[in-house]
Coordinates of C-alpha atoms in Angstrom, one line a residue:
X178 CA -45.5 -32.9 7.7
X179 CA -43.4 -30.3 8.7
X180 CA -39.5 -29.4 6.6
X181 CA -36.8 -28.7 8.8
X182 CA -33.7 -27.2 7.3
X183 CA -30.2 -29.6 8.3
X184 CA -26.7 -27.9 8.7
X185 CA -25.1 -27.5 5.4
X186 CA -28.0 -26.2 3.7
X187 CA -29.9 -29.6 3.0
X188 CA -33.7 -30.0 3.8
X189 CA -35.6 -33.8 5.3
X190 CA -39.5 -33.8 6.6
X191 CA -39.1 -34.3 10.3
X192 CA -40.4 -36.6 12.2
X193 CA -43.1 -36.6 14.6
X194 CA -42.7 -36.3 17.9
X195 CA -42.5 -39.4 20.2
X196 CA -45.6 -38.7 22.7
X197 CA -47.5 -38.6 19.0
X198 CA -45.8 -41.5 17.8
X199 CA -47.0 -43.7 21.1
X200 CA -50.7 -41.9 20.7
X201 CA -50.8 -44.3 16.9
X202 CA -49.9 -47.2 18.2
X203 CA -51.7 -46.6 21.3
X204 CA -55.0 -46.2 19.7
X205 CA -54.2 -49.7 17.8
X206 CA -53.3 -51.8 20.5
X207 CA -55.3 -54.9 22.0
X208 CA -54.9 -57.6 24.5
X209 CA -53.9 -60.9 22.3
X210 CA -54.0 -63.2 25.4
X211 CA -54.6 -62.5 29.3
X212 CA -51.9 -62.0 31.9
X213 CA -52.5 -61.2 35.4
X214 CA -55.9 -63.9 35.4
X215 CA -57.9 -65.4 37.5
X216 CA -59.5 -69.1 37.7
X217 CA -62.0 -71.0 38.9
X218 CA -65.7 -69.3 40.5
X219 CA -68.8 -71.5 41.3
X220 CA -72.0 -70.7 42.2
X221 CA -74.8 -73.1 43.2
X222 CA -79.3 -71.9 43.1
X223 CA -79.9 -73.0 47.2
X224 CA -82.9 -72.6 49.3
X225 CA -83.1 -68.8 49.7
X226 CA -81.2 -68.0 47.8
X227 CA -77.5 -67.7 45.3
X228 CA -74.1 -68.4 46.6
X229 CA -69.9 -67.7 44.7
X230 CA -67.1 -68.9 45.4
X231 CA -63.4 -68.4 44.2
X232 CA -60.5 -67.8 45.7
X233 CA -57.7 -65.7 45.9
X234 CA -55.1 -66.4 43.7
X235 CA -53.5 -64.4 41.1
X236 CA -51.5 -65.9 38.4
X237 CA -49.1 -63.5 36.1
X238 CA -48.3 -66.0 33.0
X239 CA -47.8 -68.9 35.7
X240 CA -46.0 -67.5 38.0
X241 CA -48.5 -67.4 41.3
X242 CA -48.1 -63.6 42.3
X243 CA -51.0 -61.8 44.3
X244 CA -53.0 -64.5 46.6
X245 CA -55.1 -61.7 47.7
X246 CA -57.4 -61.0 44.4
X247 CA -61.0 -60.5 45.6
X248 CA -63.6 -61.9 42.2
X249 CA -66.3 -62.5 43.4
X250 CA -67.7 -58.2 43.3
X251 CA -71.5 -57.1 45.0
X252 CA -72.4 -54.3 42.2
X253 CA -76.0 -53.2 44.6
X254 CA -78.0 -54.3 47.7
X255 CA -78.9 -57.2 45.5
X256 CA -76.5 -58.4 42.6
X257 CA -73.5 -60.2 42.5
X258 CA -70.5 -60.6 39.8
X259 CA -67.3 -63.3 40.0
X260 CA -65.5 -63.9 36.9
X261 CA -62.9 -65.8 37.0
X262 CA -60.1 -64.1 32.7
X263 CA -57.8 -61.1 33.3
X264 CA -58.7 -59.6 36.0
X265 CA -57.4 -55.9 34.7
X266 CA -60.8 -56.5 32.7
X267 CA -62.6 -57.1 35.7
X268 CA -61.4 -54.0 37.5
X269 CA -62.5 -52.2 34.4
X270 CA -66.2 -54.5 34.4
X271 CA -66.4 -53.6 37.7
X272 CA -66.5 -49.7 37.1
X273 CA -68.9 -50.0 34.5
X274 CA -71.4 -51.9 37.0
X275 CA -70.3 -49.4 39.6
X276 CA -71.1 -46.4 37.3
X277 CA -75.0 -47.8 36.4
X278 CA -75.8 -47.8 40.1
X279 CA -74.9 -44.6 41.3
X280 CA -76.5 -43.7 38.2
X281 CA -79.5 -45.5 38.7
X282 CA -79.3 -43.8 43.0
X283 CA -78.2 -40.7 41.3
X284 CA -81.8 -40.6 38.7
X285 CA -83.5 -41.5 41.0
X286 CA -87.4 -40.6 41.8
X287 CA -87.0 -41.2 45.2
X288 CA -84.0 -39.4 47.9
X289 CA -84.7 -42.4 50.3
X290 CA -82.3 -45.7 49.4
X291 CA -85.2 -48.7 50.3
X292 CA -87.4 -46.7 46.8
X293 CA -84.6 -46.4 44.5
X294 CA -84.8 -49.4 41.9
X295 CA -82.4 -50.8 41.3
X296 CA -81.0 -53.5 38.7
X297 CA -82.1 -57.2 38.9
X298 CA -79.7 -59.3 38.9
X299 CA -80.7 -61.2 35.2
X300 CA -80.6 -56.9 34.3
X301 CA -76.8 -56.6 34.6
X302 CA -76.9 -60.6 33.2
X303 CA -78.8 -59.2 30.1
X304 CA -76.3 -56.0 29.9
X305 CA -72.9 -58.2 30.7
X306 CA -73.9 -60.0 27.3
X307 CA -74.6 -57.0 25.2
X308 CA -71.4 -55.6 26.8
X309 CA -69.3 -58.2 25.8
X310 CA -71.0 -59.1 22.4
X311 CA -70.0 -55.7 21.3
X312 CA -66.5 -55.4 22.4
X313 CA -66.2 -59.6 21.0
X314 CA -67.1 -57.4 17.5
X315 CA -64.5 -54.5 17.5
X316 CA -61.9 -57.7 17.8
X317 CA -61.0 -55.9 21.4
X318 CA -62.4 -58.7 23.3
X319 CA -63.0 -58.4 27.7
X320 CA -61.4 -62.1 28.6
X321 CA -63.3 -62.3 31.3
X322 CA -65.8 -65.1 32.5
X323 CA -68.1 -64.1 34.4
X324 CA -70.5 -65.4 36.9
X325 CA -74.1 -63.1 38.4
X326 CA -75.8 -63.6 40.7
X327 CA -79.3 -63.0 42.4
X328 CA -82.5 -62.3 41.9
X329 CA -85.1 -61.8 39.1
X330 CA -87.7 -59.2 39.5
X331 CA -91.3 -58.2 39.1
X332 CA -93.4 -56.3 36.5
X333 CA -93.6 -53.6 39.3
X334 CA -90.1 -53.4 40.7
X335 CA -90.4 -55.4 42.8
X336 CA -87.7 -58.5 43.7
X337 CA -89.7 -61.8 42.6
X338 CA -89.4 -64.5 44.9
X339 CA -86.8 -66.2 41.6
X340 CA -83.5 -66.5 42.0
X341 CA -80.8 -66.3 38.7
X342 CA -77.9 -67.1 38.6
X343 CA -76.6 -66.6 35.0
X344 CA -73.0 -66.7 33.3
X345 CA -71.4 -64.6 29.9
X346 CA -67.9 -65.7 28.8
X347 CA -65.4 -63.4 26.3
X348 CA -68.2 -63.9 23.4
X349 CA -71.0 -63.1 24.7
X350 CA -72.5 -66.6 24.7
X351 CA -74.8 -66.4 28.2
X352 CA -76.8 -68.8 29.9
X353 CA -78.3 -69.2 33.2
X354 CA -78.5 -73.1 35.0
X355 CA -79.1 -74.1 38.7
X356 CA -75.5 -74.1 38.9
X357 CA -72.7 -72.6 37.0
X358 CA -68.5 -72.5 37.3
X359 CA -66.0 -71.0 34.7
X360 CA -62.0 -72.0 34.6
X361 CA -61.1 -75.6 35.5
X362 CA -63.7 -76.4 37.7
X363 CA -65.6 -76.3 34.6
X364 CA -64.3 -79.9 34.2
X365 CA -63.5 -81.1 37.6
X366 CA -66.1 -79.2 39.8
X367 CA -69.4 -78.9 38.3
X368 CA -69.4 -82.9 38.0
X369 CA -68.8 -83.2 41.7
X370 CA -71.7 -80.3 42.1
X371 CA -73.9 -82.1 39.5
X372 CA -74.2 -84.9 41.8
X373 CA -73.9 -83.5 45.3
X374 CA -76.4 -80.7 44.1
X375 CA -80.3 -80.5 45.1
X376 CA -83.2 -77.5 45.0
X377 CA -84.4 -77.3 48.6
X378 CA -80.6 -77.3 49.6
X379 CA -79.6 -75.2 53.4
X380 CA -77.4 -72.5 53.0
X381 CA -74.6 -75.1 54.9
X382 CA -74.9 -77.2 52.8
X383 CA -74.7 -75.3 49.9
X384 CA -71.3 -73.2 50.7
X385 CA -69.7 -77.2 52.4
X386 CA -70.5 -78.2 49.1
X387 CA -68.7 -75.4 47.5
X388 CA -66.1 -75.8 49.5
X389 CA -65.0 -79.1 48.4
X390 CA -64.8 -78.4 45.4
X391 CA -62.7 -75.4 45.7
X392 CA -60.4 -77.4 47.8
X393 CA -60.4 -80.2 45.0
X394 CA -59.8 -78.3 42.5
X395 CA -57.0 -76.0 44.0
X396 CA -54.9 -79.8 44.7
X397 CA -55.8 -80.3 40.7
X398 CA -55.6 -76.4 39.0
X399 CA -51.9 -75.1 38.8
X400 CA -53.5 -71.9 39.5
X401 CA -55.7 -72.2 42.3
X402 CA -55.1 -71.7 46.2
X403 CA -56.7 -72.2 48.7
X404 CA -57.1 -69.1 50.1
X405 CA -60.9 -68.0 49.3
X406 CA -64.3 -66.3 49.2
X407 CA -68.2 -67.6 49.5
X408 CA -70.7 -64.5 48.5
X409 CA -73.5 -64.7 48.6
X410 CA -77.0 -63.7 47.9
X411 CA -80.3 -63.1 49.8
X412 CA -83.9 -61.7 49.0
X413 CA -83.8 -60.5 52.9
X414 CA -80.3 -60.1 53.8
X415 CA -79.2 -58.7 50.3
X416 CA -75.6 -58.9 49.5
X417 CA -72.9 -60.4 51.6
X418 CA -68.8 -61.6 51.3
X419 CA -66.5 -63.1 53.0
X420 CA -63.4 -61.5 54.1
X421 CA -60.6 -64.4 52.6
X422 CA -59.8 -67.2 55.0
X423 CA -57.7 -70.9 54.4
X424 CA -59.5 -73.8 52.9
X425 CA -57.6 -76.7 55.5
X426 CA -56.7 -79.6 52.8
X427 CA -55.6 -82.7 53.0
X428 CA -51.7 -85.0 51.6
X429 CA -51.5 -88.1 53.1
X430 CA -53.9 -89.4 50.1
X431 CA -52.3 -92.4 48.5
X432 CA -52.6 -91.5 45.0
X433 CA -50.4 -88.0 45.9
X434 CA -47.6 -90.0 48.5
X435 CA -47.3 -93.3 46.5
X436 CA -44.4 -92.9 43.4
X437 CA -46.9 -93.2 41.0
X438 CA -44.8 -95.7 38.7
X439 CA -45.7 -98.3 41.2
X440 CA -49.5 -98.3 41.1
X441 CA -50.1 -100.3 37.3
X442 CA -50.5 -96.9 36.0
X443 CA -47.5 -95.0 33.2
X444 CA -46.4 -92.6 36.4
X445 CA -49.7 -89.9 35.6
X446 CA -52.8 -88.5 37.8

């Protein structure tokens, strides 16, 4: 650290430049808790594909601030992700996966899109598991639970008929299932989905079930909204993400309008 002369003939150590001090402190910054967050993501396998659903609300703490945040994202023509948790970390994950997809296309043996060997859903899921675990070990996790949907891949690189649905959390814990829910949906929506689920469900039945679960989450979850998105992956049609739309709601249930103190309860829901 350099010495500088001040008036009166005394010497003192010069303070570091403001930009240097800021850079040093920024290098050690960590996200200790999520701030701008999205809530539940639901996923379900059906007869011809996989479907995800989520609302579009981004909460700033307890403030319902951003009401058109899209949390269902197509990574390539055969893989779809949805995430709850910190929105900025979801944006970082999306950029990372899309950069990988672009690299795959640029380094492919063929220039024709139909010949490109894109990553299948299970490969994306396995990659995210490693990324999340790596960030957790650095004590700087990505604060998300990420649901990955798509199809598995055959040994020759062709797309399998077997749909894939898996989830990875912020510490790298990962598993597959036929139905999945993150956030508050794991407590409220998942039991309903288990009760109604059938492996041979048609697309319309799967969509109706997800919409019913999102509607109940809107009633019960303070961080949920009735403006939602539905997305699906099929082998023939690839990834399709709907525009946001609003669910019809019904607020005349007796439990909603009756004074809780007169229902023989302690006043809670």
